[in-house]
XYZ file of C-alpha atoms in Angstrom:
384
model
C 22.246 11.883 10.073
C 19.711 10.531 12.383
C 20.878 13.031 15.588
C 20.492 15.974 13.185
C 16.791 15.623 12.959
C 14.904 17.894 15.610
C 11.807 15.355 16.577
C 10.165 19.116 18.186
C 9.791 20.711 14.681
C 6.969 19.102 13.305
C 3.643 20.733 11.647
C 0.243 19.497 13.266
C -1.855 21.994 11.272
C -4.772 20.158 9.231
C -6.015 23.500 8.117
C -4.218 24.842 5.201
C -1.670 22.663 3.688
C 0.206 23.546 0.332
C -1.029 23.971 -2.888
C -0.027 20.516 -5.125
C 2.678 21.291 -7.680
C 2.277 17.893 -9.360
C -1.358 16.420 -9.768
C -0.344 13.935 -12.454
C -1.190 11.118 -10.289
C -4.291 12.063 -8.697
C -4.938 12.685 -12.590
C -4.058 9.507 -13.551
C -5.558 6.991 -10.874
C -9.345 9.098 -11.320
C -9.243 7.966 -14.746
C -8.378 11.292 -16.563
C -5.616 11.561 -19.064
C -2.044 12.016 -18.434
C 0.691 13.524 -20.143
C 2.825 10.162 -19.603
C 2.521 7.796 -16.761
C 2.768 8.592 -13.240
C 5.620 6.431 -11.302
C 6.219 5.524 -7.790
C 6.901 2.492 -6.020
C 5.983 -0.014 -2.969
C 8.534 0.401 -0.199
C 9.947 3.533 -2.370
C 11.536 4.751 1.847
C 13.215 1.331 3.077
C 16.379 -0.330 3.536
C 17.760 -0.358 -0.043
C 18.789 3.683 0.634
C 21.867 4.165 2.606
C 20.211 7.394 4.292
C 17.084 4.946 5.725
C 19.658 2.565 7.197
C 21.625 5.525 8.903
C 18.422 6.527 10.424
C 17.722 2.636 11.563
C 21.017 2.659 13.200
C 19.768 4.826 16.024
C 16.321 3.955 16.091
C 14.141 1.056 16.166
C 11.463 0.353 13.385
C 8.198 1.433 15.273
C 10.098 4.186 16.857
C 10.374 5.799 13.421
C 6.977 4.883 12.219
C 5.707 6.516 15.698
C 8.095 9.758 16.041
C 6.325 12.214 13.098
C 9.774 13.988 12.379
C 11.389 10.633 11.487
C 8.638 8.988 9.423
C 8.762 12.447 7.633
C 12.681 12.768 7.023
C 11.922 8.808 6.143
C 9.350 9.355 3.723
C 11.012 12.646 1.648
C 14.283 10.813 1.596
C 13.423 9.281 -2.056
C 11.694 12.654 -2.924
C 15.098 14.257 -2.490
C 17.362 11.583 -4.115
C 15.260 11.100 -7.101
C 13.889 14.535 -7.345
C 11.606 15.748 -10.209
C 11.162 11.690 -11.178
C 8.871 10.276 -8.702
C 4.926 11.323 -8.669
C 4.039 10.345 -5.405
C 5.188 9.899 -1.529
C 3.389 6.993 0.987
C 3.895 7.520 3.950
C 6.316 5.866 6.038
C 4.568 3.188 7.859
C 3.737 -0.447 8.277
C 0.231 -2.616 7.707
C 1.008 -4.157 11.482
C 0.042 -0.818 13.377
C -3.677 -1.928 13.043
C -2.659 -4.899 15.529
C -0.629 -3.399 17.705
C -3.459 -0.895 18.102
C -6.219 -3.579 18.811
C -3.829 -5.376 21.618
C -1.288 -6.963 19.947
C 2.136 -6.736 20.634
C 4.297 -6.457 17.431
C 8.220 -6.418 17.300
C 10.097 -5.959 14.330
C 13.196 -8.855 14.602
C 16.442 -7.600 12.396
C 16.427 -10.395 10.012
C 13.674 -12.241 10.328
C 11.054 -9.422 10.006
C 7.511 -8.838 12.041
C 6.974 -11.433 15.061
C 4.087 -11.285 17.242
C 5.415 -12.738 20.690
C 1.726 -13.890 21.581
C -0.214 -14.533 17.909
C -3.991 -15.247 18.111
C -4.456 -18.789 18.681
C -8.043 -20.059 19.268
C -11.072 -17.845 18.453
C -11.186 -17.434 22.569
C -8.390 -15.387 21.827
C -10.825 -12.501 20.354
C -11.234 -11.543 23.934
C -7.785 -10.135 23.969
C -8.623 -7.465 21.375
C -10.252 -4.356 21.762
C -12.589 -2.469 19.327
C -14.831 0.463 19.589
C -17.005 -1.659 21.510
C -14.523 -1.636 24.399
C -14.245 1.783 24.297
C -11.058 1.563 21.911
C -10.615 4.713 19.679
C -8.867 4.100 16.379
C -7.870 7.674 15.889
C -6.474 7.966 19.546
C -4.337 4.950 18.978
C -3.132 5.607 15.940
C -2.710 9.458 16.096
C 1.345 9.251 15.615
C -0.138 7.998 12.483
C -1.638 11.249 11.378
C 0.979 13.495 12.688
C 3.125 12.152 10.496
C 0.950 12.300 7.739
C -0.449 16.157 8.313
C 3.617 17.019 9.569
C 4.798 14.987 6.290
C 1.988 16.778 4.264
C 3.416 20.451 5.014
C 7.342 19.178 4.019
C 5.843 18.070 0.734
C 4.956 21.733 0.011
C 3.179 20.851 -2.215
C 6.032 18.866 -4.387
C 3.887 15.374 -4.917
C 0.781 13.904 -3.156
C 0.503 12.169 -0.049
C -0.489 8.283 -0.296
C -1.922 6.849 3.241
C -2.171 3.485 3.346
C -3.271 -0.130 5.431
C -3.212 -3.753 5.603
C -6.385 -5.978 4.391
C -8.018 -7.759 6.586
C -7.203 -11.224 5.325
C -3.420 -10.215 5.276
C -3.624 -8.672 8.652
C -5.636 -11.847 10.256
C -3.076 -13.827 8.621
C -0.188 -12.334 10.758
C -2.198 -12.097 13.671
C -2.540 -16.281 13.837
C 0.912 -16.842 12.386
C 2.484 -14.697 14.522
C 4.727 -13.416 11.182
C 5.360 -14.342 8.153
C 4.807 -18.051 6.859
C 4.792 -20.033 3.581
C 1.667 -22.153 3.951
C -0.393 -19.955 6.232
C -1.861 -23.301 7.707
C -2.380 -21.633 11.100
C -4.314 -18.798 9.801
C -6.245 -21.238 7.078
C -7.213 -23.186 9.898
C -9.513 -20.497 11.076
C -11.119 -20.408 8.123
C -12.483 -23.854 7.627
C -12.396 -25.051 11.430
C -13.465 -21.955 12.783
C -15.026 -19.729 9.841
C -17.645 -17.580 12.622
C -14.897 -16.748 14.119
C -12.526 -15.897 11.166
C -15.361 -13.361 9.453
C -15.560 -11.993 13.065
C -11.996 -10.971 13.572
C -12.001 -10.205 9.689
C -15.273 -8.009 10.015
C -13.436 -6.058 12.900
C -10.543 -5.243 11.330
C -12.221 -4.113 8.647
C -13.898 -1.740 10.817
C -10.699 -0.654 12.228
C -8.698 -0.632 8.919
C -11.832 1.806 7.494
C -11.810 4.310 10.094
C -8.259 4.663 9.847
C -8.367 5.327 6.184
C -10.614 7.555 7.023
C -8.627 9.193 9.426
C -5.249 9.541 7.231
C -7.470 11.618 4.521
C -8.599 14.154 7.183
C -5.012 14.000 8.466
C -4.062 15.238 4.950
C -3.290 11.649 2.732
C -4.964 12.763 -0.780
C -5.005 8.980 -2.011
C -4.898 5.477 -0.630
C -3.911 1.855 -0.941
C -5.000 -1.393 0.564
C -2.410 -4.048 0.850
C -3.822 -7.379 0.241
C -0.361 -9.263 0.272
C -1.199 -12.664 0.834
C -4.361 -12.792 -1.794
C -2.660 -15.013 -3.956
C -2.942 -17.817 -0.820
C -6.230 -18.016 -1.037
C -8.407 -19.897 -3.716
C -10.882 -18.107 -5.876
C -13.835 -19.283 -3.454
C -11.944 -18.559 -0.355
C -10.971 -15.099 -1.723
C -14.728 -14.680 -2.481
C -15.402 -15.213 1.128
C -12.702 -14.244 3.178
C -11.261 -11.370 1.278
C -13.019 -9.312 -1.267
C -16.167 -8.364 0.780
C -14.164 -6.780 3.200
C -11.715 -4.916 0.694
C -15.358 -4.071 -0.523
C -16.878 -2.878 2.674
C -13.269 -0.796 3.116
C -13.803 1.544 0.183
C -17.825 1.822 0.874
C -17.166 3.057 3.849
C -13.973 5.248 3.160
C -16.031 6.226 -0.095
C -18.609 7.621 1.792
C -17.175 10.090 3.223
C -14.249 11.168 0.573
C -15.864 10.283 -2.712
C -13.471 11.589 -4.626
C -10.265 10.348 -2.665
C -8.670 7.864 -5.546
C -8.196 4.176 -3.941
C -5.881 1.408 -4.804
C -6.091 -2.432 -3.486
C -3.185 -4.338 -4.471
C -4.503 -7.686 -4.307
C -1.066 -9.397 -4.499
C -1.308 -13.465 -6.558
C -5.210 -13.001 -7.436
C -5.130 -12.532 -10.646
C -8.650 -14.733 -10.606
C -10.321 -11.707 -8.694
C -9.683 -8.619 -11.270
C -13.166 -8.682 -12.808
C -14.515 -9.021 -9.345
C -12.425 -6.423 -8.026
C -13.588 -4.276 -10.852
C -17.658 -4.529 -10.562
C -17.991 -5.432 -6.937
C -15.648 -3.028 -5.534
C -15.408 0.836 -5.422
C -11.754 0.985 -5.981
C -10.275 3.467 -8.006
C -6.961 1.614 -9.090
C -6.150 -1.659 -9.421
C -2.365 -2.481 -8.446
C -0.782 -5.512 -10.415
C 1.932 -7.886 -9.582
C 4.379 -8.715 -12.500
C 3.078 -12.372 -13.354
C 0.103 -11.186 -14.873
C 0.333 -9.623 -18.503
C -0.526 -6.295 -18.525
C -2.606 -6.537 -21.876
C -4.548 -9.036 -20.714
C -5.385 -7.594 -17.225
C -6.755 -4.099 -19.267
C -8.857 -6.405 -21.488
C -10.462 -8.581 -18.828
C -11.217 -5.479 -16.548
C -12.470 -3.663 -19.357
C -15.329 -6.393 -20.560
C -16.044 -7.030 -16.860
C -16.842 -3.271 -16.782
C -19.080 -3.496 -20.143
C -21.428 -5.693 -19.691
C -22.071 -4.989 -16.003
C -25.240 -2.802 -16.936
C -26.390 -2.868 -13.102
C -22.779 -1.259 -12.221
C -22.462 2.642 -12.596
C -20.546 3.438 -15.692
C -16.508 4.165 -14.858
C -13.050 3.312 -15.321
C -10.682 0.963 -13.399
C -7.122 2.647 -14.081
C -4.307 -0.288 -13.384
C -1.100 0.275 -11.196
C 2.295 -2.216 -11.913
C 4.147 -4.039 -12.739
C 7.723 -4.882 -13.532
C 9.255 -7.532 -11.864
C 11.461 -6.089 -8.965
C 14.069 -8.189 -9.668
C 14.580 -6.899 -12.822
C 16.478 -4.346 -10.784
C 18.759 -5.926 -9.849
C 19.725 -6.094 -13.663
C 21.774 -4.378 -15.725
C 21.066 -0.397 -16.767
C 20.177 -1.806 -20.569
C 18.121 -4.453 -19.359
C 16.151 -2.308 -16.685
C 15.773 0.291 -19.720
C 14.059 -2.441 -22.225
C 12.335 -4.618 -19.729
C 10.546 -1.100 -18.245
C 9.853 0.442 -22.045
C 8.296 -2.819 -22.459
C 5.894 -2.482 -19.534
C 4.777 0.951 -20.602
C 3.977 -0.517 -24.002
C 2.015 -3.231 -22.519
C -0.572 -1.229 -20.391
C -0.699 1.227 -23.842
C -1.201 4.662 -23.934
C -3.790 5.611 -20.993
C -5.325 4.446 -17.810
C -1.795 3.780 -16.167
C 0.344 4.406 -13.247
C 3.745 3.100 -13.224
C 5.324 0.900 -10.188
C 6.965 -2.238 -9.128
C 5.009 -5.809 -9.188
C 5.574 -5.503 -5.419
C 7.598 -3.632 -3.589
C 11.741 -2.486 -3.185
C 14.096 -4.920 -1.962
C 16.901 -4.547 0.082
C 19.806 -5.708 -1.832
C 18.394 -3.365 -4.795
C 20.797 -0.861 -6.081
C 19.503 3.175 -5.690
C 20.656 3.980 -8.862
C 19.037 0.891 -10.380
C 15.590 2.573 -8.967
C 16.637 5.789 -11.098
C 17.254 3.889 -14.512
C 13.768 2.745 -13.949
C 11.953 5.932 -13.275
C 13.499 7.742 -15.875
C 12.589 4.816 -18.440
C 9.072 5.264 -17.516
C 9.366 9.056 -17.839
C 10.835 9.067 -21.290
C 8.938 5.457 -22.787
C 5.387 6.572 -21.328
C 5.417 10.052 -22.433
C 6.631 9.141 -26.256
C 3.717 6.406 -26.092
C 1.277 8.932 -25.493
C 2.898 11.913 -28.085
């Protein structure tokens, strides 16, 4: 499969793209109503399909995020297989191209996942990074980025929109100490209370990095973003307060700006503490919800964080989630009930179907369409 795709035919043109076919999520995460519930999901172009692992076999993970023509024939493949059920496309990507651009070597190790060879260490190792102040240019180092957005735009035609998409600056400092993934994040934690000037200076230039990208992928032809804040849930409400959420703030200011009416998603994974805050003191669009928060719950605590905010301007948080992914890996009737229950749960508006996090490996494809169909047929008899 892999040697059949020609890398040379790709589409750079930023200037007239297809008309959308489908706006029901664009719809749907600007607050307005919906016919039924747009659905997509996290990692919907990864190892669980057969056709991403046949392209894998030839070529290595960053090759694919780098060559446009793969990302693309990456990023349809669950268009095609599940065609007609899913609402939107992301792009084929990862949140660790942001480090990689700023100096960081990143290698992606089959089984063991992301590993930085040589992680950040002491705050002298800032000096190793570049920023615009060294004459680094976000869009020249991340161009393969937008060709494969603006290439992956035009082999849409027009079918669903294009999501763009990057790492928070908490998650992507985390890696960036660590030097992958850990389960007590002690390294990265230790910059924050031993070396906090340090840790908001490294955070405050990502954040600079992570918004001109965003900013980027729109022009490049993304029409709708996410922010993946994976490892919220590690911090504590007062460390989150400080460490996170003015920076996911400053990121949609800044992309906000310029593309006002771009919808944006943060998926602030484990802080279920922050949704009132991520509400009032945020300009994000959509707020993306992991499965071990109630639904019902999250709408009403969003909801009276919005009313009585009289100094905020009057508007509507849509929410994004959330069904367990392991519920996949389930049985068809269980998939069916567990999924008609979510629908229920987040009611009848001001919702846009997905995962609690993202696909998993072992999950079955056809376990993927049980669920998107459920959310076709459940959400649109909740809202007859």
């Amino acid at each position: 499969m892999a040697s059949s795709i020609d890398l040379s035919a790709v589409n750079f043109d930023t200037t007239s793209f297809p008309a959308l076919k489908n706006d029901l999520y664009l719809r749907a995460a600007r607050g307005e109503e919906a016919e039924r519930a747009p659905v997509w999901c996290m990692r919907q172009a990864g190892r669980y399909l057969p056709e991403f692992r046949a392209i894998r076999v030839e070529n290595e993970f960053f090759k694919v995020c780098r060559a446009p023509a793969l990302a693309t024939e990456v990023t349809l493949q669950p268009l095609r297989r599940y065609a007609g059920l899913l609402d939107a496309a992301i792009i084929f990507s990862d949140i660790l191209v942001i480090p990689q651009a700023m100096g960081l070597e990143v290698q992606m190790v089959p089984g063991k996942g992301p590993h930085f060879p040589d992680p950040l260490r002491t705050p002298d190792d800032l000096l190793r990074l570049v920023d615009r102040n060294s004459g680094f240019s976000v869009d020249t180092e991340l161009d393969y980025v937008y060709k494969a957005l603006t290439n992956t735009r035009h082999a849409l035609d027009g079918q669903v929109p294009l999501l763009g998409f990057v790492g928070a600056p908490w998650t992507l400092m985390a890696y960036m100490i660590e030097g992958g993934g850990s389960k007590t994040l002690a390294l990265a934690k230790t910059w924050l209370f031993a070396h906090r000037t340090a840790a908001h200076d490294l955070l405050a230039r990502v954040a600079d990095v992570a918004a001109q990208f965003l900013i980027g992928q729109v022009r490049a032809g993304a029409q709708a973003l996410q922010v993946f804040e994976s490892w919220a849930g590690e911090l504590s409400p007062q460390d989150f307060a400080e460490f996170s959420l003015p920076y996911l703030a400053l990121i949609a200011e800044r992309v906000k700006a310029v593309f006002p009416d771009v919808p944006m998603t943060v998926f602030a994974k484990g802080a279920h503490y922050a949704l009132e805050q991520l509400a009032t003191e945020t300009l994000f669009d959509v707020i993306s919800l992991d499965w071990t928060i109630d639904p019902k719950a999250a709408r009403a605590r969003v909801d009276a964080a919005l009313a009585i905010r009289t100094d905020v301007v009057p508007r509507s948080v849509v929410l994004q989630g959330n069904l367990d992914p392991t519920i996949l890996l389930g049985d068809e009737q269980t998939i069916r009930e567990r999924t008609a229950e979510m629908c229920q749960s987040f009611g009848r508006s001001g919702h846009i179907a997905n995962l609690g996090h993202g696909m998993m490996p072992s999950h079955d494809p056809e376990r993927l369409r049980v669920f998107l169909e459920t959310v076709h047929k459940s959400s649109a008899e909740l809202r007859r």
